[in-house]
Amino acid sequence: QVQLVESGGGVVQPGRSLRLSCAASGFGFRNYAMHWVRQAPGKGLEWVAVISYDGANEYYADSVKGRFSIFRDNSKDTLYLQMNSLRDEDTAVYFCARTKTIEALIDCFDFWGQGSLVTVSS
Amino acid sequence: QSVLTQPPSASGAPGQRVTMSCSGTTSNIGSNTVNWYQQFPGTAPKLLIYSDNQRPSGVPDRFSGSKSGTSASLAISGLQSEDDANYYCAAWDDSLNAVVFGGGTKLTVL
């Protein structure tokens, strides 16, 4: 069955960096675009970034553009989110999510990970 | 401030029908399909409706979606206590080159 497992979250000071991972299994990871979505405590969902199935295309939310980088290793079935220059407002649970349709960049998210909490605090 | 606008709350008694709206613009809902997600506190969201009105397998037909112009709606008929959750709409925005979410509607089953 499809599984997405995030890791790498934790407490980090403002201005520092953190890298999240999302290990995929149960499907052909290399065939699907992948997204990161975050949720601040008590708040709604906020889309963060998307990467195409082959890693050739990426898009970012304005709130993280220039600070975050999404990338993937299809040989390891793993998605990453490199977060630099972290701010207090980046505190959130970060979910990775799969697009529903093979090779589609823009699509609904049919499978989600359980989330990884990132807390930015001094 | 979310790009898509949803009412913060909705409520209904068991067995009733409730609808919740999602308002956008020509660059998002007006140009692309709308998806709906259900989320319980402390858990990951679940896909409820995709492509405006399609249900993934396993989602009861009590849930339905519709779209007209730059607005979309989620309807739940035969309300059940387990429907008490948060509901989010989402769509791609051609101007922002981003997925945009609504702020979410908290549904309370009375």
Short mmCIF file of C-alpha atoms in Angstrom, two decimals, chain A residues 1-4 25-27 98 111:
data_model
loop_
_atom_site.label_atom_id
_atom_site.label_comp_id
_atom_site.label_asym_id
_atom_site.label_seq_id
_atom_site.Cartn_x
_atom_site.Cartn_y
_atom_site.Cartn_z
CA GLN A 1 0.00 0.00 0.00
CA VAL A 2 1.07 3.59 -0.56
CA GLN A 3 3.06 4.99 2.35
CA LEU A 4 4.69 8.37 2.86
CA SER A 25 6.87 3.15 -0.69
CA GLY A 26 4.15 1.06 -2.27
CA PHE A 27 4.05 2.89 -5.60
CA ARG A 98 1.44 12.70 -3.78
CA PHE A 111 -1.99 10.33 -0.38
#
